[in-house]
Amino acid sequence: MGRRTYYQRAFGLPLAEQIRDSRVLLVGAGGIGCELLKNLTLSGFGDVTVVDLDTIDLSNLNRQFLFRREHIKKSKALIAKESAGKFNPEVKITALHDDIKSLQFDVNWFRGFTVIFNALDNLDARRHVNRMCIAANVPLVESGTTGFEGNVQAIKRGITECYDCTQKETPKTFPVCTIRSTPSQLIHCIVWAKSYLLTELFGVSEAMEALAADTEGDADEIKNLKGEAELLRQVVSHRDSDNFSKEVFTRVFSEDIKRLRDMKDMWKSRAPPTPLPSEFGEQEKLPEDGGDALTQQDQRIWSPWESYVAFDNSIRRLQKRFLDGETVIEFDKDDVDTLDFVVASANLRAHVFGIKPQSKFTIKQMAGNIIPAIATTNAIVAGLCVLEGLKVLRGDIHKAPMVFTNRSADKSLSAERVVRPPNRDCHVCSVARMLLFIYPKTATLGLLVKDVLIRELGYSDFSVMNGSGIIYERDSNFGEEDDEEWEDNLNKTFGQFGLKEMRFITIHDLSEDEPRVDLELAVVTRENFSFSIELQEQVEIPKRPVPPVSAHGMTNGATNGITNDAANGATNGITNGPSNGSANKRKRDLDDDDGENGAPVKRTKDMDLVDDGQNQAPVIRTKGIVLDEPILDDTHNGAIFIDDD
């Protein structure tokens, strides 16, 4: 019996064919991504594209099962394709070692996919993919995990809330996939200093252990990795030297950064790091106390020079402990020697990568809030992603409320009762949208303002914003229609503004009389284009809704795009789950237990009947999950499903 026959029996012929013919984009090949790619290939999806810029690190191997020791420092996307392809050779897998925010991945590119799965580890990239999916009108299945907690959210423009409909807190967990090569936040630098550099210098070297066990990798790659490891080992072997601090500084903040800059593909869409000169520590004379007084100042941010002083001071203290017989030194936020080392190293690395440093007090708090990833949570969430994806393909996204996992034994899996509608004040999904085609060398802001916004779309008072802020404003209430402050911008081309910042342009209507909702223009560049700038098609831009007024004169609903549900925020993509009870739910008495047409319903010990508050037939709650149609047995559409809506 062929593989396709099993798919048809499991899903039913119509859905099995839809799965086979769909084009899927998977963004991220890390903890969730590895599990999800395996699930997609084994579920019969015919065409999967994987995008990930990261490379494989030793710390990934305990949970990212598609990778082995011989894959360290290789592309995650390429190795994931190679490993997952063995599960199902019939699946076409395309691997792209690139940043999903690259300009080549524009709205039209996103439109080429049937459904998109997010398996990312940082907030900024999540928001970008969410915005692109909303603009392209392609369904998105968003997911995230933090320790034992996880969530899966199906998103479709105009039907469900999007990722930005609720406010998200800044993640307190760290994306381990980027700390070694492309840090973008201070927490990445902190983890690098704490879990990598400190361990390599005064602990057990994981890098050397990995290379010693590697006998099957590419010979040239292994030779290169062993050469790098040998250089680091040479530095570590000088722990009894008076110049040890300077040797470490030169290796990790100068030579290693120069090597990283040579990897040109990494810096196509981001600023490259700036190596510090090896003589950086010689620009000033070290303080007489060696920096002891400086390290006591924990409330202010140290300058790069002061961070070097603290770096030198802390390494000398750790050196003494090592030479006194403490052969393995581990980080403890209450250990002042290791804390000073992590603070100084993290701030120096932040300086190299153009990241804002922080005080010793702040870094101490950040270093204590690191939550490890758990492989089981990733696997559960990846499975839920595919189940929600199947609902999307069946056209049942209205039956795909947000699903949560948590540590509770009584309610380890739960789901919201209904799909949340879009937040009408959301700046991403509750706007009008149009495609704007441009030739970047000749298309100017003036052409956009005068030919498109004023002449074609009829705007009078408005502001134009890109990723960097307001670039033009026209307000007749302030006298001159074209404020001199913005006049110079009108002659600038899109290329001069920077295409990265001009990927989306937002038009905000400043009219006092019935202003329209914000208009989002998705910019698509064309090299062979007969016009400098042109709208693909015009759509009706609705009036901005007036918030309802209560009897007390207070408006209900969201303010500034933040709903009450968002007050508790989210961490690393985890949105707070449904409450344990709601006002319109009550347990029914045994005498009230009736099904359709008044027929009694048998209740087991794990089952409660719940009134939906709308005089509808009761639904069944099994172990904390509300199921409207708990068991679906359809011989045409496939095997028995447990439907978690």
XYZ file of C-alpha atoms in Angstrom:
645
model
C 0.000 0.000 0.000
C 1.504 3.333 -1.063
C 2.132 6.310 1.182
C -0.578 8.343 -0.568
C -3.185 5.702 0.211
C -2.533 6.108 3.923
C -2.868 9.888 3.607
C -6.203 9.512 1.814
C -7.507 7.144 4.481
C -6.359 9.418 7.297
C -7.474 12.769 5.885
C -10.010 11.844 3.235
C -9.376 12.246 -0.488
C -10.259 15.970 -0.843
C -8.059 17.122 2.053
C -5.220 14.736 1.161
C -5.070 16.185 -2.352
C -5.225 19.714 -0.968
C -2.310 18.952 1.365
C -0.295 17.477 -1.501
C -0.886 20.474 -3.798
C -0.318 23.222 -1.207
C 2.817 25.362 -1.012
C 3.983 25.835 2.571
C 6.472 28.337 3.983
C 8.196 27.453 7.259
C 10.041 30.384 8.838
C 12.614 29.090 11.306
C 14.404 25.745 11.606
C 15.140 25.754 15.334
C 13.427 23.969 18.224
C 9.849 24.187 16.928
C 10.979 24.332 13.293
C 12.723 20.938 13.337
C 9.672 19.240 14.825
C 7.331 21.077 12.481
C 9.313 20.269 9.330
C 9.262 16.598 10.297
C 5.487 16.764 10.846
C 4.883 18.515 7.525
C 6.899 15.991 5.528
C 5.252 13.006 7.224
C 1.774 14.524 6.767
C 2.136 14.578 2.992
C 2.632 18.280 2.269
C 4.039 18.341 -1.227
C 6.054 21.582 -1.353
C 7.775 23.118 1.687
C 10.132 26.114 1.722
C 12.321 26.622 4.820
C 13.946 29.981 5.600
C 16.497 30.446 8.387
C 19.646 32.574 8.625
C 21.138 30.838 11.662
C 23.849 28.215 11.836
C 23.909 25.136 14.069
C 25.484 25.406 17.504
C 26.404 22.688 19.980
C 23.720 23.908 22.404
C 21.028 23.167 19.771
C 21.661 19.422 19.638
C 19.754 18.444 22.786
C 16.376 19.358 21.235
C 16.825 20.112 17.513
C 16.931 16.488 16.452
C 17.535 17.047 12.726
C 21.098 18.116 13.520
C 24.195 16.140 14.586
C 27.652 17.049 15.846
C 29.111 17.024 12.352
C 26.642 19.766 11.384
C 27.943 22.361 13.870
C 28.412 25.807 12.237
C 26.530 24.743 9.103
C 23.274 26.281 7.843
C 20.184 25.175 9.770
C 17.921 25.476 6.740
C 20.169 23.410 4.465
C 20.808 20.644 7.004
C 17.121 20.540 8.001
C 16.216 19.997 4.344
C 18.788 17.220 4.037
C 17.650 15.418 7.206
C 13.875 15.847 6.832
C 13.968 14.845 3.170
C 14.867 11.308 4.237
C 11.516 10.964 6.039
C 9.560 11.428 2.815
C 11.485 11.651 -0.483
C 8.272 12.627 -2.303
C 8.216 16.060 -0.654
C 9.914 18.961 -2.432
C 11.857 20.915 0.204
C 13.502 24.229 -0.687
C 16.035 25.577 1.828
C 16.992 29.268 1.957
C 19.878 30.329 4.207
C 18.702 33.918 4.439
C 16.961 36.522 6.587
C 13.171 36.470 6.193
C 13.305 40.279 6.342
C 15.450 40.481 3.188
C 14.028 42.719 0.470
C 13.731 39.825 -1.980
C 10.942 38.365 0.179
C 8.320 40.948 -0.727
C 4.520 40.780 -0.617
C 4.259 39.059 -3.999
C 6.675 36.364 -2.814
C 4.553 35.700 0.282
C 1.457 35.483 -1.925
C 2.910 32.412 -3.602
C 2.227 30.228 -0.539
C -0.949 28.495 0.585
C -0.202 28.695 4.303
C 2.737 29.990 6.351
C 4.066 28.590 9.638
C 6.075 30.752 12.031
C 8.659 28.950 14.189
C 10.699 31.970 15.246
C 12.492 32.899 18.440
C 12.291 36.694 18.462
C 9.551 39.293 18.574
C 10.719 41.531 15.731
C 10.779 38.745 13.125
C 7.378 37.477 14.290
C 5.868 40.899 13.787
C 7.437 41.204 10.353
C 6.041 37.882 9.110
C 2.647 38.708 10.621
C 2.573 42.015 8.754
C 3.652 40.437 5.466
C 0.984 37.725 5.763
C -1.702 40.314 6.489
C -0.569 42.378 3.480
C -0.426 39.300 1.217
C -3.716 37.899 2.610
C -2.128 34.502 3.293
C -3.096 32.530 6.434
C -0.432 32.293 9.131
C -0.037 29.721 11.911
C 1.938 31.436 14.679
C 3.587 29.480 17.506
C 5.927 29.960 20.439
C 7.209 28.250 23.579
C 8.703 29.312 26.903
C 9.664 26.406 29.129
C 6.536 24.294 29.648
C 4.262 26.963 28.201
C 3.371 27.208 24.538
C 0.732 28.574 22.219
C -0.512 28.180 18.658
C -2.556 30.852 16.890
C -4.141 30.685 13.437
C -4.291 34.119 11.792
C -6.330 35.189 8.749
C -6.906 38.749 7.640
C -10.397 40.002 8.379
C -11.394 36.864 10.320
C -9.097 36.535 13.328
C -7.004 38.880 15.382
C -3.415 39.129 14.198
C -0.215 38.828 16.204
C -0.127 42.590 16.827
C -3.768 42.939 17.882
C -2.663 42.522 21.499
C 0.323 44.158 23.117
C 3.375 41.955 23.667
C 5.918 42.344 26.427
C 9.593 42.352 25.587
C 10.712 38.706 25.709
C 12.542 37.662 28.864
C 13.819 34.452 27.324
C 16.733 34.382 24.899
C 16.951 33.062 21.334
C 19.898 30.688 21.629
C 20.179 30.399 17.842
C 21.604 33.884 17.386
C 23.847 34.538 20.382
C 26.988 33.169 18.754
C 26.920 35.026 15.440
C 24.243 37.689 15.034
C 23.172 39.191 18.368
C 20.564 41.924 18.082
C 19.657 42.419 21.753
C 21.686 42.836 24.902
C 20.317 39.567 26.293
C 22.074 37.732 23.440
C 25.369 39.283 24.554
C 24.694 38.354 28.177
C 24.042 34.716 27.303
C 27.156 34.648 25.106
C 29.292 35.937 27.994
C 27.696 33.694 30.608
C 27.135 30.409 28.785
C 29.913 30.484 26.214
C 32.915 32.671 27.030
C 33.019 32.046 30.782
C 32.620 28.298 30.213
C 35.347 28.177 27.573
C 37.833 30.071 29.728
C 37.195 28.618 33.177
C 34.910 25.625 32.664
C 34.671 22.529 30.461
C 35.048 23.405 26.768
C 32.007 22.115 24.872
C 33.506 23.151 21.536
C 36.525 20.883 21.960
C 34.315 18.019 23.125
C 32.148 18.314 20.014
C 35.106 18.342 17.633
C 36.771 15.390 19.363
C 33.637 13.281 18.809
C 33.174 14.329 15.187
C 34.498 11.703 12.740
C 31.955 11.853 9.887
C 31.766 15.520 8.883
C 33.246 17.178 5.805
C 37.060 17.014 6.052
C 37.694 20.637 5.052
C 35.009 21.917 7.406
C 36.372 19.875 10.304
C 39.888 21.088 9.563
C 38.737 24.701 9.679
C 36.787 24.199 12.912
C 39.718 22.456 14.557
C 41.957 25.339 13.538
C 39.638 27.843 15.218
C 39.321 25.666 18.308
C 43.087 25.296 18.502
C 43.536 29.078 18.540
C 41.115 29.373 21.430
C 42.793 26.488 23.246
C 46.134 28.231 22.860
C 44.701 31.279 24.608
C 43.153 29.163 27.372
C 46.477 27.411 27.933
C 47.927 30.760 29.048
C 45.659 31.141 32.066
C 48.742 31.499 34.276
C 50.121 34.373 32.169
C 50.026 38.040 33.147
C 48.904 38.800 29.573
C 45.979 36.356 29.674
C 43.362 39.116 29.856
C 44.771 40.909 26.807
C 45.041 37.665 24.819
C 41.393 36.825 25.507
C 40.314 40.350 24.583
C 42.238 40.259 21.289
C 40.834 36.847 20.369
C 37.111 37.398 21.077
C 36.659 41.124 20.433
C 39.127 41.638 17.584
C 40.213 38.523 15.659
C 36.927 36.583 15.948
C 34.918 39.659 14.947
C 37.113 40.199 11.884
C 36.468 36.586 10.847
C 32.738 37.075 11.399
C 32.720 40.195 9.193
C 34.193 38.146 6.336
C 30.970 36.062 6.197
C 29.364 38.518 3.772
C 25.992 36.750 3.474
C 25.236 37.404 7.139
C 25.403 41.161 6.711
C 23.302 41.700 3.594
C 20.389 43.052 5.611
C 22.041 44.191 8.845
C 25.014 46.274 9.920
C 28.219 44.237 10.368
C 30.014 44.257 13.733
C 32.980 46.539 14.381
C 36.056 44.781 15.798
C 37.891 46.477 18.635
C 41.615 47.048 18.066
C 43.913 44.779 20.043
C 45.545 47.874 21.572
C 42.171 49.130 22.838
C 43.251 48.614 26.449
C 46.351 50.757 25.998
C 44.550 54.013 25.166
C 44.515 54.981 28.831
C 46.387 53.950 31.937
C 44.574 51.445 34.128
C 43.441 52.848 37.503
C 45.750 52.232 40.434
C 43.280 49.906 42.163
C 42.925 47.856 38.965
C 39.228 48.712 38.667
C 38.005 47.580 42.090
C 36.194 50.869 42.731
C 34.651 50.879 39.259
C 33.056 47.452 39.658
C 31.247 48.697 42.772
C 29.344 51.231 40.646
C 26.376 49.110 39.634
C 23.759 51.799 38.931
C 25.327 53.539 35.945
C 26.323 52.264 32.502
C 30.050 51.816 32.044
C 31.750 53.307 29.002
C 33.541 50.908 26.596
C 36.855 51.805 28.254
C 35.411 51.196 31.726
C 34.000 47.870 30.523
C 37.512 46.937 29.411
C 38.852 47.872 32.859
C 36.186 45.698 34.531
C 36.892 42.902 32.016
C 40.605 42.934 32.867
C 39.893 43.193 36.598
C 37.403 40.298 36.695
C 39.588 37.985 34.590
C 42.490 38.534 36.987
C 40.272 37.592 39.934
C 39.010 34.486 38.124
C 42.607 33.639 37.182
C 43.604 33.676 40.830
C 40.730 31.368 41.773
C 41.690 28.969 39.003
C 45.356 28.922 39.998
C 44.305 28.367 43.620
C 42.700 25.080 42.576
C 39.136 25.984 41.468
C 39.329 24.219 38.110
C 35.671 24.721 37.075
C 34.059 28.126 37.640
C 30.364 28.527 36.828
C 28.221 31.638 36.680
C 26.218 32.659 39.714
C 24.539 36.048 39.826
C 25.552 36.293 43.483
C 29.197 35.517 42.653
C 30.656 38.998 42.170
C 33.662 37.756 40.144
C 31.592 35.929 37.524
C 28.959 38.678 37.498
C 31.553 41.391 36.804
C 33.016 39.249 34.018
C 29.613 38.746 32.376
C 28.670 42.436 32.685
C 31.959 43.649 31.190
C 32.030 41.022 28.412
C 28.376 41.569 27.475
C 28.765 45.344 27.280
C 31.940 45.072 25.181
C 30.174 42.690 22.786
C 27.193 45.044 22.699
C 29.559 47.857 21.707
C 30.955 45.697 18.892
C 27.476 44.952 17.495
C 26.002 48.425 17.983
C 23.685 47.397 20.834
C 22.910 49.680 23.762
C 24.738 48.542 26.947
C 23.248 48.493 30.434
C 24.311 48.868 34.052
C 25.601 46.052 36.215
C 22.371 46.140 38.225
C 20.207 45.700 35.111
C 22.355 42.944 33.623
C 22.250 41.030 36.896
C 18.447 40.989 36.698
C 18.469 39.952 33.041
C 20.982 37.161 33.581
C 18.757 35.598 36.234
C 15.668 35.321 34.004
C 16.835 32.829 31.401
C 14.290 30.047 30.808
C 15.578 26.905 29.041
C 13.767 25.484 26.039
C 12.090 22.080 26.517
C 12.016 19.585 23.657
C 8.670 18.056 24.678
C 6.931 21.438 24.601
C 8.348 22.104 21.136
C 7.060 18.731 19.915
C 3.550 19.294 21.298
C 3.326 22.786 19.827
C 4.593 21.590 16.430
C 1.887 18.924 16.369
C -0.766 21.507 17.210
C 0.558 23.707 14.390
C -0.200 21.016 11.812
C -3.682 20.408 13.263
C -4.455 24.129 13.032
C -2.960 24.188 9.534
C -5.372 21.441 8.458
C -8.283 23.564 9.680
C -6.976 26.437 7.582
C -6.834 24.229 4.474
C -10.369 22.932 5.134
C -11.642 26.504 5.368
C -12.471 26.019 9.055
C -10.306 28.785 10.494
C -13.356 29.969 12.445
C -12.957 26.688 14.362
C -9.315 27.369 15.217
C -9.154 29.390 18.454
C -5.829 29.956 20.155
C -4.478 26.804 21.853
C -2.204 26.756 24.913
C 0.035 24.308 26.732
C 1.114 24.749 30.332
C 2.668 22.842 33.197
C -0.569 22.164 35.070
C -1.348 18.456 35.359
C -5.083 19.196 35.496
C -5.129 21.368 32.396
C -1.977 20.859 30.367
C -3.805 21.693 27.125
C -6.494 24.349 26.798
C -8.118 26.469 24.124
C -10.070 29.675 23.968
C -13.770 29.175 23.412
C -14.070 31.238 20.238
C -11.826 32.795 17.626
C -11.056 36.381 18.553
C -12.041 38.894 15.856
C -9.575 41.561 14.673
C -8.941 44.474 17.011
C -10.440 47.451 15.202
C -7.632 49.686 16.510
C -4.812 47.376 15.411
C -2.251 49.276 13.344
C -1.446 46.153 11.296
C -4.669 44.359 10.380
C -7.363 47.045 10.756
C -6.128 49.276 7.950
C -6.847 49.643 4.235
C -4.206 48.142 1.931
C -2.935 48.703 -1.576
C 0.090 47.592 -3.577
C 2.392 50.364 -4.773
C 4.723 49.525 -7.670
C 7.797 51.725 -7.973
C 11.004 52.119 -9.930
C 13.289 53.037 -6.988
C 15.743 55.175 -8.970
C 13.128 57.640 -10.252
C 10.120 57.277 -7.916
C 10.136 60.192 -5.471
C 8.143 61.004 -2.374
C 6.773 64.014 -4.262
C 5.244 61.749 -6.933
C 3.622 59.664 -4.196
C 2.231 62.714 -2.397
C 0.994 64.751 -5.373
C 0.085 62.160 -8.017
C -1.118 59.272 -5.880
C -2.316 60.549 -2.507
C -3.733 63.949 -3.472
C -4.807 63.492 -7.100
C -5.823 59.805 -7.203
C -6.952 59.118 -3.638
C -8.229 62.570 -2.682
C -6.271 63.149 0.537
C -6.038 66.720 1.844
C -4.462 66.677 5.314
C -2.338 63.619 6.044
C 1.007 62.294 7.220
C 3.291 59.765 5.531
C 5.250 57.324 7.704
C 7.841 54.656 6.982
C 9.727 52.313 9.305
C 11.761 55.210 10.712
C 8.876 57.591 11.482
C 7.105 60.509 9.776
C 8.733 61.562 6.499
C 6.077 64.011 5.315
C 3.112 65.848 6.801
C 0.508 68.126 5.265
C -1.852 69.960 7.619
C -3.775 73.034 6.470
C -4.443 74.008 10.085
C -0.827 75.119 10.358
C -0.755 77.607 7.496
C 1.299 76.556 4.469
C 0.099 73.346 2.883
C 3.612 72.096 2.280
C 5.460 72.669 5.515
C 9.046 73.741 4.867
C 10.170 71.109 7.364
C 9.156 68.382 4.889
C 9.847 70.186 1.601
C 13.306 68.678 1.085
C 11.937 65.139 1.384
C 9.632 65.541 -1.624
C 12.551 65.407 -4.072
C 14.114 62.305 -2.518
C 13.768 58.969 -4.311
C 12.688 55.799 -2.576
C 16.227 54.536 -2.997
C 17.569 57.540 -1.081
C 15.194 56.883 1.800
C 16.349 53.266 1.964
C 14.161 50.509 0.585
C 14.292 48.556 3.836
C 12.557 51.392 5.677
C 10.155 51.950 2.764
C 8.840 48.388 2.462
C 5.580 49.599 4.002
C 4.305 53.174 3.887
C 1.471 54.214 6.186
C -0.812 57.132 5.351
C -2.598 58.671 8.337
C -5.604 60.879 7.560
C -5.471 64.132 9.566
C -8.846 65.437 8.372
C -11.127 66.577 11.172
C -14.323 65.747 9.263
C -14.840 61.966 9.005
C -11.199 60.889 8.638
C -10.472 57.592 6.924
C -8.677 54.640 8.487
C -4.941 54.354 7.973
C -3.826 53.273 4.511
C -0.904 50.856 4.275
C 0.954 50.793 0.971
C 3.032 47.657 0.411
C 5.951 48.730 -1.780
C 6.964 46.394 -4.618
C 10.048 47.356 -6.629
C 10.215 46.801 -10.369
C 13.395 47.248 -12.411
C 11.635 47.044 -15.788
C 8.792 49.443 -15.232
C 7.241 51.959 -17.628
C 6.117 54.253 -14.786
C 8.067 55.611 -11.827
C 5.194 54.952 -9.437
C 1.776 53.343 -9.816
C -0.961 51.807 -7.670
C -1.892 48.264 -8.643
C -5.548 48.941 -7.940
C -7.614 51.250 -5.796
C -9.736 49.956 -2.952
C -12.329 51.747 -0.896
C -10.827 53.306 2.223
C -13.507 53.216 4.937
C -14.136 55.981 7.429
C -12.492 55.672 10.807
C -15.029 54.117 13.229
C -16.261 56.245 16.108
C -15.778 54.470 19.465
C -19.097 53.695 21.200
C -19.910 55.941 24.145
C -21.323 54.498 27.347
C -23.885 56.165 29.585
C -21.037 57.679 31.598
C -19.419 59.178 28.525
C -16.527 56.708 28.519
C -15.600 54.876 25.342
C -15.626 51.101 25.408
C -13.162 48.763 23.780
C -9.531 49.331 22.972
C -7.564 52.543 23.270
C -4.511 53.215 21.094
C -4.664 49.674 19.799
C -4.276 48.054 23.240
C -7.095 45.837 24.441
C -7.834 44.795 27.982
C -6.707 41.287 27.057
C -3.284 42.690 26.309
C -2.720 44.087 29.761
C -0.997 40.928 30.908
C 1.168 40.862 27.781
C 3.046 37.919 26.395
C 6.519 36.477 26.706
C 8.498 35.163 23.728
C 5.361 34.820 21.654
C 3.287 33.258 24.440
C -0.069 34.971 24.802
C -1.958 34.504 28.029
C -4.456 31.692 27.793
C -8.145 31.687 28.554
C -9.288 32.191 32.100
C -10.439 29.197 34.102
C -13.997 30.428 34.005
C -16.094 33.147 32.456
C -19.248 34.961 33.388
C -21.422 33.258 30.819
C -20.453 29.712 31.787
C -21.950 27.633 34.590
C -22.007 23.965 35.409
C -25.437 22.551 34.772
C -27.281 20.454 37.305
C -27.922 16.821 36.473
C -31.592 17.615 35.839
C -30.549 20.163 33.212
C -28.322 17.752 31.296
C -29.935 17.406 27.925
C -28.628 17.172 24.421
C -30.278 18.039 21.167
C -34.102 17.814 21.186
C -34.044 17.364 24.936
C -32.397 13.939 24.804
C -30.330 13.127 27.886
C -26.559 13.095 27.543
C -24.433 10.591 29.434
C -21.631 12.231 31.402
C -18.408 10.454 32.340
C -16.135 11.320 35.256
C -13.833 13.334 32.975
C -16.664 15.186 31.271
C -18.685 18.277 32.209
C -21.562 19.863 30.350
C -21.203 23.609 29.947
C -23.923 26.099 29.064
C -22.765 28.481 26.360
C -25.031 31.249 27.626
C -26.877 31.564 24.320
C -29.602 28.908 24.718
C -27.703 26.617 22.386
C -27.138 22.913 22.814
C -24.642 22.171 25.582
C -21.046 21.526 24.686
C -18.724 19.009 26.282
C -15.654 19.889 28.293
C -13.141 17.054 28.500
C -10.158 17.532 30.797
C -10.322 21.290 30.516
C -10.891 21.552 26.744
C -14.220 22.705 25.367
C -15.274 20.599 22.384
C -18.293 21.673 20.308
C -18.162 18.586 18.076
C -15.780 16.399 20.029
C -15.709 13.392 17.733
C -16.007 13.532 13.970
C -16.338 10.236 12.072
C -16.607 10.834 8.341
C -15.884 7.973 5.978
C -15.496 10.340 3.023
C -13.371 12.994 4.673
C -11.145 10.628 6.609
C -10.598 8.877 9.904
C -11.877 9.916 13.328
C -10.676 13.360 14.404
C -10.630 14.890 17.842
C -11.666 18.433 17.010
C -10.335 20.847 19.642
C -12.563 23.790 18.819
